[in-house]
CSV table of C-alpha atoms in Angstrom, one decimal:
chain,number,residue,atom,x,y,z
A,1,UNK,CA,8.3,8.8,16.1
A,2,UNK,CA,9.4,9.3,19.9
A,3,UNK,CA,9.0,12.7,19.3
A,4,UNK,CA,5.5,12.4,18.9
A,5,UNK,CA,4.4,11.6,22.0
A,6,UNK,CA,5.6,14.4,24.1
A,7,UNK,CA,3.9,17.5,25.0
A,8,UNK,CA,6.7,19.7,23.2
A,9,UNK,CA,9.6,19.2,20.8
A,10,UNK,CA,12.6,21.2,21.1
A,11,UNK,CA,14.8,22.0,18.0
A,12,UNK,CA,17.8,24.1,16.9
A,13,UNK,CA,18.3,25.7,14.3
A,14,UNK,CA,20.0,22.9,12.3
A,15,UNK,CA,17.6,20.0,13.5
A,16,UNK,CA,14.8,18.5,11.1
A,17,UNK,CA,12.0,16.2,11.4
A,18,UNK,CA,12.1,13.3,8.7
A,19,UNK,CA,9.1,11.2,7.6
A,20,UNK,CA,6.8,8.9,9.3
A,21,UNK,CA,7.9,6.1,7.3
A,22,UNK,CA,9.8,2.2,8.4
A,23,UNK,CA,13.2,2.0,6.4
A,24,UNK,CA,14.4,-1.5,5.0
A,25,UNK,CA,17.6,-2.8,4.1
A,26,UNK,CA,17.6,-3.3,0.3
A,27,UNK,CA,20.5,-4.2,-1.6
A,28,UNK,CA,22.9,-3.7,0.6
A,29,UNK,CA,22.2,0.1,2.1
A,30,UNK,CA,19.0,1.1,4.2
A,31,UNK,CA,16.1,2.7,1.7
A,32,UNK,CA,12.5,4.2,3.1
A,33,UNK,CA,10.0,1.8,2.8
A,34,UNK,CA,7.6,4.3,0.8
A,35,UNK,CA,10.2,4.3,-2.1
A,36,UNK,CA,10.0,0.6,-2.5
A,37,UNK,CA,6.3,0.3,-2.6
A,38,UNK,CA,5.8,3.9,-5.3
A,39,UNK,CA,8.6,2.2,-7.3
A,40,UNK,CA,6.6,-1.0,-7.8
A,41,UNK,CA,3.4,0.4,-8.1
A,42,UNK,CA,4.7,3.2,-10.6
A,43,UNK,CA,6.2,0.6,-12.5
A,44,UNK,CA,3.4,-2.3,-12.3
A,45,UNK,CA,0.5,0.7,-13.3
A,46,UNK,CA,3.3,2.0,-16.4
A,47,UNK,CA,3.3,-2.1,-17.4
A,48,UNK,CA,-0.9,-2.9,-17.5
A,49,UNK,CA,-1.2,0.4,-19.3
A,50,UNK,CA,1.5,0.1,-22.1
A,51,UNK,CA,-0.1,0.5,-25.2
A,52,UNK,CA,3.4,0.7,-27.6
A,53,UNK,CA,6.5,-0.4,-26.7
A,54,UNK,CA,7.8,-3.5,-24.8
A,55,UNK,CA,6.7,-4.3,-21.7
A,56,UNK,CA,9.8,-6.9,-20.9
A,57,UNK,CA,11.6,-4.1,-19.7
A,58,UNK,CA,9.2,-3.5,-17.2
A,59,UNK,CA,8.8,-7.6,-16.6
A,60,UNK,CA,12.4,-7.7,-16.2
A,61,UNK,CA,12.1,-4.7,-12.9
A,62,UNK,CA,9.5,-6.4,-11.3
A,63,UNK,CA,10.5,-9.1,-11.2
A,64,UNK,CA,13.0,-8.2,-8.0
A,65,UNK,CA,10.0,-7.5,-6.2
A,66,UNK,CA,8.3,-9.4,-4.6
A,67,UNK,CA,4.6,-9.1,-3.9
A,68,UNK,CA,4.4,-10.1,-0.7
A,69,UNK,CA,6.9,-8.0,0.9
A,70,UNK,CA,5.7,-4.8,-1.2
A,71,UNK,CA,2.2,-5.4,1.0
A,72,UNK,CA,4.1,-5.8,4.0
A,73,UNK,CA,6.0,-2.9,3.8
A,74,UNK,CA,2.3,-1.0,3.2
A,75,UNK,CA,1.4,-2.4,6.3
A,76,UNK,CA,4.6,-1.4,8.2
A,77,UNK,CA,3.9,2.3,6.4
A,78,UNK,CA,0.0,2.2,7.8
A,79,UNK,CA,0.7,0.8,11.4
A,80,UNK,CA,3.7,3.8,11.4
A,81,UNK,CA,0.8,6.4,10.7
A,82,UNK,CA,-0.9,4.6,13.1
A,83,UNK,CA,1.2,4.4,15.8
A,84,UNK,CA,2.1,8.4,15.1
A,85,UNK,CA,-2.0,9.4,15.4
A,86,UNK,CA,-1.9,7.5,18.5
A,87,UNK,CA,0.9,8.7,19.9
A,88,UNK,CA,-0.2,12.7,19.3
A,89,UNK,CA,-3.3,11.6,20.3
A,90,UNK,CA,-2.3,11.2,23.9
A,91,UNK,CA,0.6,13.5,23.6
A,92,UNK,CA,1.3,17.2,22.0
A,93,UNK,CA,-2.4,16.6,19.9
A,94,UNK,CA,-4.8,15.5,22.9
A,95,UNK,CA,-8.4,16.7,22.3
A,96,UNK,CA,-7.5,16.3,18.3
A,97,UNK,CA,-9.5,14.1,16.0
A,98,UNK,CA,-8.4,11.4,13.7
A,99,UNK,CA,-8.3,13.1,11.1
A,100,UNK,CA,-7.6,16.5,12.1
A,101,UNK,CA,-4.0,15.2,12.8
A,102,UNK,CA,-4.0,13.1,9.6
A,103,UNK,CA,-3.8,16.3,7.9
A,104,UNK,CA,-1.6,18.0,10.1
A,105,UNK,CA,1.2,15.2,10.0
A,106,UNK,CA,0.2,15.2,5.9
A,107,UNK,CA,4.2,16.6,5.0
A,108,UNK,CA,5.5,13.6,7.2
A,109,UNK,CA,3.1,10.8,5.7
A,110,UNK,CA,2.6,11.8,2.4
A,111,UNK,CA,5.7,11.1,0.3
A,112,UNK,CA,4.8,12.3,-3.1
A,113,UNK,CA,7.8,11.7,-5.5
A,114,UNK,CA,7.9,9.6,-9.0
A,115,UNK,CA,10.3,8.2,-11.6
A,116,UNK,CA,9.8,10.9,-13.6
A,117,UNK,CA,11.2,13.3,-11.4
């Protein structure tokens, strides 16, 4: 995210850009925040629409989450994509709208991934 606000990044060949996106320590190694939140949703939406089968399984999952902290870490994910609009905003993306650079910065925000995969 420090990158963002400058008028120019400068890579080599072997650098990379990661995702916008707050990492937590979960169970005892650092995880992005994104995969926390898709896992409980994935697996709270997969409970409510269980139609055969047992849904303990699923009880039994979610119930190491908890709630609160999955909306918190939303939070932490939108005030990231936040701070990253701001920050090209009045950096390397000045005259830029909102959402122009919502859709440029798309492959860094959007982490699209699920437990099928």
């Amino acid at each position: 995210m420090v990158c963002l606000g400058s008028d120019r990044i400068l890579l080599s060949p072997t650098s990379e850009l990661g995702p916008i996106d707050p990492q937590v320590y979960y169970d005892n190694h650092w995880v992005a925040a994104h995969h926390m939140v898709k896992t409980y949703e994935e697996l709270f939406n997969a409970a409510v629409s269980l139609t055969t089968g047992k849904i303990e399984p699923y009880l039994q999952q979610l119930a190491k989450f908890d709630p609160i902290e999955i909306r918190a870490l939303q939070s932490a994910a939108k005030l990231s994509e936040d701070i990253a609009i701001l920050s090209l905003q009045n950096g390397m993306m000045k005259g830029k709208t909102v959402d122009e650079i919502k859709k440029l910065i798309e492959p860094f925000t959007d982490h699209v991934w699920s437990l099928e995969e």
